[in-house]
Coordinates of C-alpha atoms in Angstrom, one line a residue:
M1 CA -34.9 106.2 46.8
L2 CA -37.3 104.5 49.2
R3 CA -39.3 107.2 51.0
R4 CA -41.9 105.3 53.0
L5 CA -42.8 101.7 53.9
S6 CA -46.2 100.8 55.4
I7 CA -46.8 97.4 56.8
Q8 CA -50.0 95.9 58.3
D9 CA -50.5 92.5 59.8
F10 CA -47.3 91.0 58.3
V11 CA -45.8 88.1 60.3
I12 CA -45.3 89.6 63.8
V13 CA -45.9 93.3 62.7
D14 CA -49.3 94.7 63.4
T15 CA -48.9 98.3 62.0
L16 CA -45.8 100.2 60.9
E17 CA -45.4 103.4 59.1
L18 CA -41.7 104.0 58.4
D19 CA -40.2 107.1 56.7
F20 CA -36.7 106.6 55.3
S21 CA -33.8 109.0 54.9
A22 CA -30.9 109.2 52.4
G23 CA -27.4 108.0 53.1
F24 CA -26.4 104.8 55.0
G25 CA -28.8 103.5 57.6
A26 CA -28.3 100.6 60.0
L27 CA -31.1 98.3 61.3
T28 CA -30.0 96.7 64.5
G29 CA -31.5 94.6 67.3
E30 CA -31.4 91.3 69.1
T31 CA -31.5 88.1 67.0
G32 CA -35.1 87.2 66.1
A33 CA -36.4 90.7 66.8
G34 CA -37.7 91.0 63.2
K35 CA -35.0 93.0 61.4
S36 CA -35.2 90.8 58.3
I37 CA -39.0 91.0 58.4
L38 CA -38.8 94.6 57.1
L39 CA -36.7 93.4 54.2
D40 CA -39.0 90.5 53.6
A41 CA -42.0 92.9 53.4
L42 CA -40.1 95.1 51.0
G43 CA -39.2 92.1 48.9
L44 CA -42.9 91.1 48.8
V45 CA -44.1 94.4 47.6
M46 CA -41.4 94.2 44.9
G47 CA -42.8 90.9 43.6
D48 CA -41.4 88.1 45.7
R49 CA -43.4 85.0 46.1
A50 CA -46.2 85.2 48.7
E51 CA -47.3 82.5 51.1
S52 CA -50.3 82.4 53.5
G53 CA -47.8 82.2 56.4
V54 CA -46.9 85.9 56.0
V55 CA -50.3 87.0 57.3
R56 CA -50.2 87.8 61.0
S57 CA -52.0 85.1 63.1
G58 CA -55.7 85.7 63.4
Q59 CA -55.8 88.3 60.6
K60 CA -57.5 88.2 57.2
R61 CA -54.7 89.7 55.1
A62 CA -51.3 91.4 55.1
D63 CA -51.1 94.7 53.4
I64 CA -47.8 96.4 52.4
S65 CA -47.1 99.5 50.4
A66 CA -43.8 101.2 49.5
E67 CA -43.3 104.7 48.2
F68 CA -40.3 105.5 46.0
D69 CA -39.0 108.6 44.4
L70 CA -39.1 107.9 40.6
P71 CA -35.4 107.5 39.6
D72 CA -34.2 109.4 36.5
I73 CA -33.9 106.2 34.4
P74 CA -35.2 106.7 30.8
E75 CA -35.9 103.0 30.4
L76 CA -38.1 102.9 33.5
R77 CA -40.1 105.9 32.3
S78 CA -40.5 104.3 28.9
W79 CA -41.6 101.0 30.6
L80 CA -44.2 102.9 32.7
D81 CA -45.6 104.6 29.5
E82 CA -45.8 101.2 27.8
Q83 CA -47.8 99.8 30.8
M84 CA -50.0 102.9 30.8
I85 CA -49.2 103.6 34.4
D86 CA -49.8 107.2 35.4
I87 CA -47.0 109.1 37.3
D88 CA -47.9 111.8 39.8
D89 CA -45.2 114.0 41.3
D90 CA -42.4 111.7 40.3
V91 CA -43.5 109.1 42.8
L92 CA -44.0 105.3 42.5
L93 CA -46.3 103.6 45.0
L94 CA -46.2 99.9 45.0
R95 CA -48.8 97.9 47.0
R96 CA -49.3 94.2 47.7
A97 CA -52.1 92.5 49.7
V98 CA -51.9 88.9 50.6
D99 CA -54.9 87.1 52.1
A100 CA -54.8 84.2 54.6
S101 CA -55.1 81.6 51.8
G102 CA -52.0 82.9 50.1
R103 CA -53.7 84.7 47.2
S104 CA -52.4 88.2 46.5
K105 CA -53.2 91.4 44.6
A106 CA -50.8 94.1 43.5
W107 CA -51.0 97.7 42.4
I108 CA -48.6 100.3 40.9
N109 CA -49.7 103.9 41.4
G110 CA -53.2 102.6 42.1
A111 CA -53.5 100.6 38.9
A112 CA -53.8 96.8 39.2
A113 CA -50.6 95.1 38.3
T114 CA -49.2 91.5 37.9
L115 CA -46.4 90.1 39.9
S116 CA -44.1 90.1 36.9
Q117 CA -44.8 93.9 36.5
L118 CA -43.9 94.4 40.2
R119 CA -40.7 92.5 39.7
E120 CA -39.8 94.4 36.6
V121 CA -40.3 97.8 38.2
G122 CA -38.7 96.6 41.5
E123 CA -35.4 95.8 39.6
W124 CA -35.1 99.5 38.8
L125 CA -35.9 100.7 42.3
A126 CA -33.9 98.6 44.8
D127 CA -31.4 95.7 45.1
I128 CA -31.7 93.4 48.1
H129 CA -28.6 91.4 49.0
G130 CA -29.7 88.5 51.3
Q131 CA -27.9 87.0 54.2
H132 CA -26.4 84.3 52.0
A133 CA -25.8 86.4 48.9
H134 CA -22.0 85.7 49.0
H135 CA -22.7 81.9 49.0
A136 CA -24.4 82.3 45.6
L137 CA -21.1 83.6 44.2
L138 CA -19.8 80.0 44.6
R139 CA -21.9 78.9 41.7
G140 CA -20.6 79.4 38.1
D141 CA -24.0 80.5 36.8
A142 CA -24.2 83.2 39.5
Q143 CA -20.6 84.4 38.7
R144 CA -21.4 84.6 35.0
A145 CA -24.7 86.4 35.6
L146 CA -22.9 89.0 37.9
I147 CA -20.3 89.8 35.3
D148 CA -22.9 90.2 32.5
R149 CA -25.1 92.4 34.8
Y150 CA -22.1 94.5 36.0
A151 CA -21.0 95.0 32.4
G152 CA -24.5 95.7 31.1
L153 CA -24.3 92.7 28.8
E154 CA -27.5 90.9 29.7
S155 CA -29.2 91.7 26.4
L156 CA -26.2 90.6 24.3
A157 CA -26.0 87.4 26.5
A158 CA -29.6 86.7 25.8
D159 CA -29.0 87.1 22.0
V160 CA -26.1 84.7 22.2
S161 CA -28.3 82.2 24.0
D162 CA -31.0 82.5 21.3
A163 CA -28.4 82.1 18.5
W164 CA -27.1 79.0 20.3
R165 CA -30.5 77.4 20.5
V166 CA -31.2 78.1 16.8
W167 CA -27.8 76.5 15.8
Q168 CA -28.4 73.4 18.0
G169 CA -31.9 73.1 16.6
V170 CA -30.7 72.9 13.0
L171 CA -28.0 70.4 14.0
K172 CA -30.7 68.3 15.7
A173 CA -32.8 68.5 12.5
L174 CA -29.8 67.2 10.5
Q175 CA -29.5 64.3 12.8
Q176 CA -33.2 63.5 12.6
A177 CA -33.2 63.7 8.9
A178 CA -30.4 61.2 8.7
A179 CA -32.0 58.9 11.2
D180 CA -35.6 58.8 9.8
A181 CA -35.4 59.7 6.1
E182 CA -38.2 57.2 5.2
G183 CA -40.6 58.5 7.8
L184 CA -40.0 62.1 6.8
Q185 CA -40.7 61.1 3.2
R186 CA -44.1 59.5 4.1
E187 CA -45.1 62.6 6.1
R188 CA -44.0 64.9 3.3
E189 CA -46.1 62.9 0.8
L190 CA -49.2 63.2 3.0
L191 CA -48.7 66.9 3.6
G192 CA -48.1 67.4 -0.1
W193 CA -51.5 65.7 -1.0
Q194 CA -53.3 67.8 1.6
V195 CA -51.7 71.1 0.5
K196 CA -52.4 70.3 -3.2
E197 CA -56.1 69.7 -2.4
L198 CA -56.3 73.1 -0.6
D199 CA -54.3 74.8 -3.4
E200 CA -56.9 73.5 -5.9
L201 CA -59.8 74.7 -3.7
V202 CA -58.5 78.3 -3.9
F203 CA -60.5 79.3 -0.9
T204 CA -60.3 82.3 1.5
A205 CA -62.1 83.0 4.8
S206 CA -63.7 86.1 3.3
E207 CA -65.2 84.0 0.5
W208 CA -67.1 81.9 2.9
E209 CA -69.1 84.9 4.2
T210 CA -69.8 86.1 0.6
L211 CA -70.9 82.7 -0.5
N212 CA -73.4 82.4 2.3
Q213 CA -74.8 85.9 1.7
D214 CA -75.2 85.3 -2.0
H215 CA -76.7 81.9 -1.4
A216 CA -79.3 83.3 1.0
R217 CA -80.2 86.0 -1.4
L218 CA -80.6 83.8 -4.4
S219 CA -82.5 81.0 -2.6
H220 CA -85.0 83.6 -1.3
A221 CA -85.1 85.8 -4.4
A222 CA -88.8 85.3 -5.2
G223 CA -89.7 86.2 -1.6
L224 CA -87.4 89.2 -1.6
I225 CA -88.9 90.5 -4.9
E226 CA -92.4 90.0 -3.6
G227 CA -91.7 91.8 -0.4
A228 CA -90.0 94.8 -2.2
S229 CA -93.0 95.0 -4.6
M230 CA -95.5 95.1 -1.7
A231 CA -93.6 97.9 -0.1
I232 CA -93.5 99.9 -3.4
D233 CA -97.3 99.4 -3.7
A234 CA -97.9 100.7 -0.3
L235 CA -95.7 103.7 -0.8
E236 CA -96.9 104.7 -4.2
E237 CA -99.4 102.5 -6.0
G238 CA -102.1 101.5 -3.5
E239 CA -105.4 103.0 -2.8
A240 CA -103.9 105.3 -0.2
P241 CA -100.2 105.7 -1.2
V242 CA -98.0 106.5 1.8
V243 CA -95.8 109.1 0.0
S244 CA -98.7 111.1 -1.3
S245 CA -100.6 110.9 2.0
L246 CA -97.6 112.3 3.8
E247 CA -97.1 115.1 1.3
R248 CA -100.8 116.1 1.6
L249 CA -100.7 116.1 5.4
A250 CA -97.5 118.1 5.4
A251 CA -99.0 120.7 3.1
R252 CA -102.2 120.9 5.2
L253 CA -100.2 121.5 8.4
A254 CA -98.1 124.1 6.6
E255 CA -101.4 126.1 6.1
L256 CA -102.5 125.6 9.7
A257 CA -99.0 126.6 11.0
Q258 CA -99.5 130.0 9.6
I259 CA -102.4 130.4 12.0
D260 CA -100.7 128.7 15.0
G261 CA -96.9 128.4 14.9
A262 CA -97.0 125.5 17.4
L263 CA -97.8 123.2 14.5
S264 CA -94.5 124.1 12.7
E265 CA -92.5 121.3 14.4
A266 CA -95.1 118.6 13.5
Q267 CA -95.2 120.0 9.9
D268 CA -91.3 119.7 9.7
M269 CA -91.5 116.1 10.9
L270 CA -94.0 115.2 8.3
N271 CA -92.0 116.9 5.6
N272 CA -89.0 114.8 6.6
A273 CA -91.1 111.7 6.7
A274 CA -92.3 112.3 3.2
I275 CA -88.8 112.9 1.9
Q276 CA -87.5 109.7 3.7
A277 CA -90.5 107.7 2.3
D278 CA -89.8 108.9 -1.2
E279 CA -86.1 107.9 -0.9
A280 CA -87.1 104.5 0.4
L281 CA -89.4 104.2 -2.7
H282 CA -86.5 104.8 -5.1
A283 CA -84.2 102.4 -3.2
L284 CA -86.8 99.7 -3.3
R285 CA -87.3 100.1 -7.1
S286 CA -83.6 99.8 -7.6
Y287 CA -83.3 96.7 -5.4
R288 CA -86.2 95.0 -7.2
D289 CA -84.6 95.6 -10.5
R290 CA -81.3 94.1 -9.3
V291 CA -82.6 90.9 -7.7
D292 CA -83.1 88.1 -10.2
V293 CA -84.3 84.6 -9.8
D294 CA -81.3 82.6 -11.4
P295 CA -81.5 78.8 -10.8
A296 CA -78.2 78.2 -12.6
Q297 CA -76.3 80.7 -10.4
L298 CA -78.0 79.2 -7.3
A299 CA -76.9 75.7 -8.3
E300 CA -73.4 76.9 -8.9
L301 CA -73.2 78.5 -5.4
E302 CA -74.6 75.3 -3.8
A303 CA -71.9 73.3 -5.6
R304 CA -69.2 75.6 -4.3
L305 CA -70.5 75.6 -0.8
G306 CA -70.7 71.8 -0.9
A307 CA -67.1 71.5 -2.1
V308 CA -65.8 73.8 0.6
T309 CA -67.9 72.0 3.3
D310 CA -66.6 68.6 2.2
V311 CA -62.9 69.6 2.5
A312 CA -63.5 71.3 5.9
R313 CA -65.2 68.2 7.2
K314 CA -62.3 66.0 6.0
H315 CA -59.8 68.2 7.9
H316 CA -62.2 68.5 11.0
V317 CA -62.2 72.3 11.0
P318 CA -64.9 74.9 10.4
P319 CA -64.9 76.2 6.7
E320 CA -63.8 79.7 7.8
E321 CA -60.6 78.2 9.2
L322 CA -59.5 76.4 6.0
E323 CA -57.4 79.4 4.9
A324 CA -55.4 79.3 8.1
L325 CA -55.1 75.5 7.9
H326 CA -53.8 75.9 4.3
Q327 CA -51.1 78.3 5.4
R328 CA -50.1 76.1 8.4
L329 CA -49.8 72.9 6.3
S330 CA -47.8 74.8 3.6
S331 CA -45.4 76.0 6.3
Q332 CA -45.0 72.4 7.6
L333 CA -44.5 71.1 4.2
D334 CA -41.8 73.7 3.5
A335 CA -40.1 72.7 6.8
L336 CA -40.3 69.0 6.0
S337 CA -39.0 69.6 2.5
E338 CA -36.0 71.4 3.9
A339 CA -35.6 68.8 6.6
G340 CA -35.4 66.2 3.9
D341 CA -32.7 68.1 2.0
P342 CA -29.4 67.7 3.7
A343 CA -27.8 70.3 1.5
K344 CA -30.2 73.0 2.7
L345 CA -29.9 71.9 6.3
E346 CA -26.1 72.0 6.1
A347 CA -26.3 75.5 4.7
R348 CA -28.6 76.6 7.5
A349 CA -26.3 75.0 10.0
V350 CA -23.3 76.9 8.7
E351 CA -25.4 80.2 8.7
A352 CA -26.6 79.5 12.3
E353 CA -23.2 78.7 13.5
S354 CA -21.8 81.9 11.9
A355 CA -24.4 84.0 13.6
Y356 CA -23.7 82.4 17.0
R357 CA -19.9 82.7 16.6
S358 CA -20.2 86.4 15.7
L359 CA -22.4 87.2 18.7
A360 CA -20.3 85.0 21.1
K361 CA -17.1 86.7 19.9
G362 CA -18.7 90.1 20.7
L363 CA -19.7 88.9 24.1
S364 CA -16.2 87.6 24.9
E365 CA -14.6 90.9 23.8
A366 CA -17.0 92.8 26.0
R367 CA -16.5 90.6 29.0
A368 CA -12.7 90.7 28.9
P369 CA -12.1 94.3 30.0
I370 CA -14.8 94.1 32.7
A371 CA -13.3 90.9 34.1
A372 CA -9.9 92.6 34.3
Q373 CA -11.4 95.7 35.9
L374 CA -13.3 93.7 38.5
S375 CA -10.3 91.5 39.3
E376 CA -8.2 94.6 40.0
Q377 CA -10.9 96.3 42.1
V378 CA -11.7 93.3 44.3
T379 CA -7.9 92.6 44.7
A380 CA -7.5 96.1 46.0
A381 CA -10.4 95.8 48.3
M382 CA -9.0 92.5 49.7
Q383 CA -5.9 94.5 50.9
T384 CA -8.1 96.8 53.0
L385 CA -10.1 93.8 54.4
S386 CA -7.1 92.2 56.1
M387 CA -6.2 89.9 53.2
N388 CA -2.9 91.5 52.5
G389 CA -1.2 90.0 49.4
G390 CA -4.4 88.2 48.4
R391 CA -5.5 88.2 44.8
F392 CA -8.8 87.9 43.0
E393 CA -9.2 87.1 39.3
V394 CA -12.2 86.7 37.1
A395 CA -11.1 84.0 34.7
L396 CA -12.7 83.6 31.3
V397 CA -12.0 79.9 30.6
P398 CA -12.4 79.1 26.8
E399 CA -15.0 76.6 25.7
P400 CA -14.1 76.1 22.0
E401 CA -17.3 74.1 21.3
G402 CA -19.4 77.0 22.6
S403 CA -22.4 77.0 24.9
A404 CA -25.7 78.8 25.5
H405 CA -23.6 81.3 27.5
G406 CA -20.9 82.0 25.0
D407 CA -17.4 80.8 24.1
E408 CA -16.1 80.8 27.7
R409 CA -16.9 79.8 31.2
V410 CA -16.7 82.5 33.9
E411 CA -14.9 81.4 37.1
F412 CA -13.9 83.4 40.2
L413 CA -10.4 82.5 41.3
V414 CA -8.8 83.6 44.6
A415 CA -5.6 83.4 46.5
A416 CA -6.1 84.4 50.1
N417 CA -2.4 84.7 50.8
P418 CA 0.6 85.7 48.6
S419 CA 2.1 82.3 48.7
Q420 CA -1.0 80.5 47.5
P421 CA -1.8 79.9 43.8
L422 CA -5.1 81.1 42.4
K423 CA -7.8 78.5 42.9
P424 CA -11.6 78.5 42.4
L425 CA -13.4 80.6 45.0
A426 CA -15.6 77.6 46.0
K427 CA -12.6 75.5 46.9
T428 CA -10.3 77.8 48.7
A429 CA -12.1 80.6 50.7
S430 CA -12.9 80.0 54.3
G431 CA -16.3 81.3 55.7
G432 CA -14.8 84.6 56.9
E433 CA -12.8 85.1 53.7
L434 CA -15.8 84.3 51.6
S435 CA -17.9 86.9 53.5
R436 CA -15.2 89.6 53.0
I437 CA -14.7 88.8 49.3
G438 CA -18.4 88.5 48.6
L439 CA -19.2 91.8 50.3
A440 CA -16.4 93.5 48.3
I441 CA -17.8 92.2 45.1
Q442 CA -21.3 93.2 46.0
V443 CA -20.3 96.8 47.0
I444 CA -18.0 97.2 43.9
T445 CA -20.6 95.9 41.4
S446 CA -23.3 98.0 43.1
R447 CA -21.5 101.2 42.3
A448 CA -22.0 100.5 38.6
S449 CA -25.7 100.0 39.1
A450 CA -28.3 102.7 38.4
T451 CA -30.5 101.3 41.2
P452 CA -31.0 104.1 43.8
T453 CA -31.5 101.9 46.9
M454 CA -29.2 99.1 48.1
I455 CA -30.1 96.9 51.0
F456 CA -27.8 94.4 52.7
D457 CA -29.2 91.8 55.1
E458 CA -26.5 90.6 57.5
V459 CA -24.0 90.3 54.7
D460 CA -21.2 91.1 57.2
V461 CA -21.6 87.7 58.9
G462 CA -18.2 86.1 59.6
I463 CA -16.2 89.3 60.0
G464 CA -15.4 91.5 63.0
G465 CA -12.9 93.8 64.6
R466 CA -11.0 96.1 62.3
V467 CA -12.4 94.5 59.2
A468 CA -15.9 95.2 60.4
E469 CA -15.0 98.9 60.7
I470 CA -13.6 98.9 57.2
V471 CA -16.8 97.3 55.9
G472 CA -18.8 100.0 57.7
R473 CA -16.7 102.6 56.0
M474 CA -17.3 100.9 52.6
L475 CA -21.0 101.0 53.1
H476 CA -20.9 104.6 54.3
A477 CA -19.0 105.6 51.2
L478 CA -21.5 103.8 49.0
G479 CA -24.2 105.7 50.9
Q480 CA -22.8 109.0 49.6
Q481 CA -23.9 107.9 46.1
R482 CA -27.2 106.2 46.9
Q483 CA -29.5 105.1 49.7
V484 CA -28.0 102.2 51.6
M485 CA -29.5 100.1 54.4
C486 CA -27.9 97.3 56.3
V487 CA -29.2 94.8 58.8
T488 CA -26.2 94.2 61.1
H489 CA -25.1 92.8 64.4
L490 CA -21.8 94.5 64.3
P491 CA -21.3 97.7 66.3
Q492 CA -18.4 98.8 64.1
V493 CA -20.7 98.7 61.0
A494 CA -23.7 100.4 62.8
A495 CA -21.4 103.2 64.1
C496 CA -20.6 104.2 60.5
A497 CA -24.2 104.7 59.6
D498 CA -25.8 108.1 59.0
W499 CA -29.0 107.0 60.8
Q500 CA -30.0 104.0 62.9
W501 CA -33.2 102.1 63.8
S502 CA -33.6 99.6 66.6
I503 CA -35.9 96.7 66.0
A504 CA -37.2 94.8 69.1
K505 CA -40.0 92.3 70.0
S506 CA -42.4 93.1 72.8
E507 CA -45.5 91.5 74.4
V508 CA -48.7 93.4 73.7
A509 CA -52.0 91.9 75.1
G510 CA -50.4 88.5 75.1
E511 CA -49.2 88.8 71.5
T512 CA -45.5 89.1 70.4
L513 CA -45.1 92.0 68.1
S514 CA -42.1 93.6 66.4
Q515 CA -41.5 97.3 66.8
V516 CA -39.2 99.8 65.1
T517 CA -37.7 102.8 67.0
P518 CA -35.6 105.5 65.2
L519 CA -32.6 106.3 67.4
D520 CA -31.4 109.8 68.4
D521 CA -27.8 110.4 69.3
K522 CA -28.2 109.3 72.9
A523 CA -30.2 106.2 72.0
R524 CA -27.6 105.3 69.4
I525 CA -24.9 105.3 72.1
D526 CA -27.0 102.9 74.2
E527 CA -27.7 100.6 71.2
I528 CA -24.0 100.5 70.1
A529 CA -23.1 99.8 73.8
R530 CA -25.6 96.9 73.8
M531 CA -24.1 95.6 70.6
L532 CA -20.6 95.7 72.1
G533 CA -21.7 93.0 74.6
G534 CA -22.3 92.4 78.2
V535 CA -25.4 91.7 80.2
E536 CA -25.4 95.3 81.6
I537 CA -24.5 98.5 79.8
T538 CA -21.9 100.2 81.8
E539 CA -20.5 103.7 81.6
T540 CA -17.3 102.2 80.0
T541 CA -19.2 100.5 77.2
R542 CA -21.2 103.8 76.7
Q543 CA -18.0 105.7 76.4
H544 CA -16.6 103.2 74.0
A545 CA -19.8 103.4 71.9
A546 CA -19.6 107.2 71.9
E547 CA -16.0 107.0 70.7
M548 CA -17.0 104.7 67.9
L549 CA -19.7 107.1 66.8
G550 CA -17.2 109.9 67.0
R551 CA -15.0 108.1 64.6
Q552 CA -17.9 108.0 62.1
P553 CA -16.6 109.2 58.7
A554 CA -17.6 112.8 57.8

């Protein structure tokens, strides 16, 4: 769950240090006081897009950090291990800094992180349902995505999408082969000639280095032999051979070291030097015997280097890249050969379609029971939300030709009253009905999520009275399972919360700032009374507020 949120110089917030509790919490205040700003800050630290306008006027940067308890989700722990992010005391600290130009930096537990990493980890930590979340449910793609997410089918849906693209790619290749057979033939002939030339060259990248080394050695053989001979003479055969001189000096120092032990270290060094010089002498003799001046072999190497260089120049690549070019052109030739063979393409198309159909069938079979379950649960919730006799159905409409999303289209159908037929949600629900149905869907699907923190930003817009109290009870019940926060203007919803904060704007040194105040029992009564309406808070509204808080579920 979210433990702490620190905000500095964000929009109209100067400095805030907020400690959060478990259960269901309500964030209340006048319109424009900055309630949603807290959620915007949290969204930013979880990877939302940053703009320069989020930095408080006159400041250089906004800085936001959020501390979460590390949830017991094995996939998250594996992901953190893969990213090499250290975990201390089962805490995750996300931080985001945005400067006045809009550039931002991010950290996870003190380690620099990308925005995509913030978004990935944020998906495991908190779900934020925005003010217009229920409106998104009017779109078919959002309805399908919700069902797949609710059922845990996102990976299978991605596999179906990949299989569809492969199948359609093969079908497109078939069409192109039929439309441009002559052009494909010309391209195949050119590639065939290029690949044949590279086949005959029989060249590898490692050979290029060996060729150059051997060529350098043979072209300088005389100089190498002369240099080795000079070193051998100096070590053994000159007027003052180095090896013999070192051995004599080491022997003399050995005699002197018996008189003064301080010379022992120098004597050991000379002994080692004599041994090393003798080993160098043997190595030089062996090298001189191996090196040979061979004009014929040198000419052969130069011819090979020339052939390789000519082919590389023809293809406009460095010689060491010829092997990779050979592999690439061979792959292209294979693909063109297959593209020019309708029988092979037909076989591939049948195989690709079979793979798609198999995956799509599995996706359809997995969606069906989830669709029925969600239909039943949302229908039941509608009865408690003053939509008696209303029905909700997740329809899986077959699409025999298939699509990137499977063999069916997901469509939410609703009948707000018993006498009405089921029709698409986008065409039948009024604003208030849409708010109630959308909230029911969000709460129900949230129960199946492993995300420990749920945040609702004014999702109760368009409802009131008894329905608002039912919504508050729904959120309170959800808060028994995980941490829930809700920005709300409804006193019935706020009264059901386990804890409540008031957000208000104030003038400080001529600057408008947003402030957050945790409310005790007495302050909650006053805030609920304010939310009930009226310019002045009277004893009657206070008593009403106290009664509402008294009805708070246990």
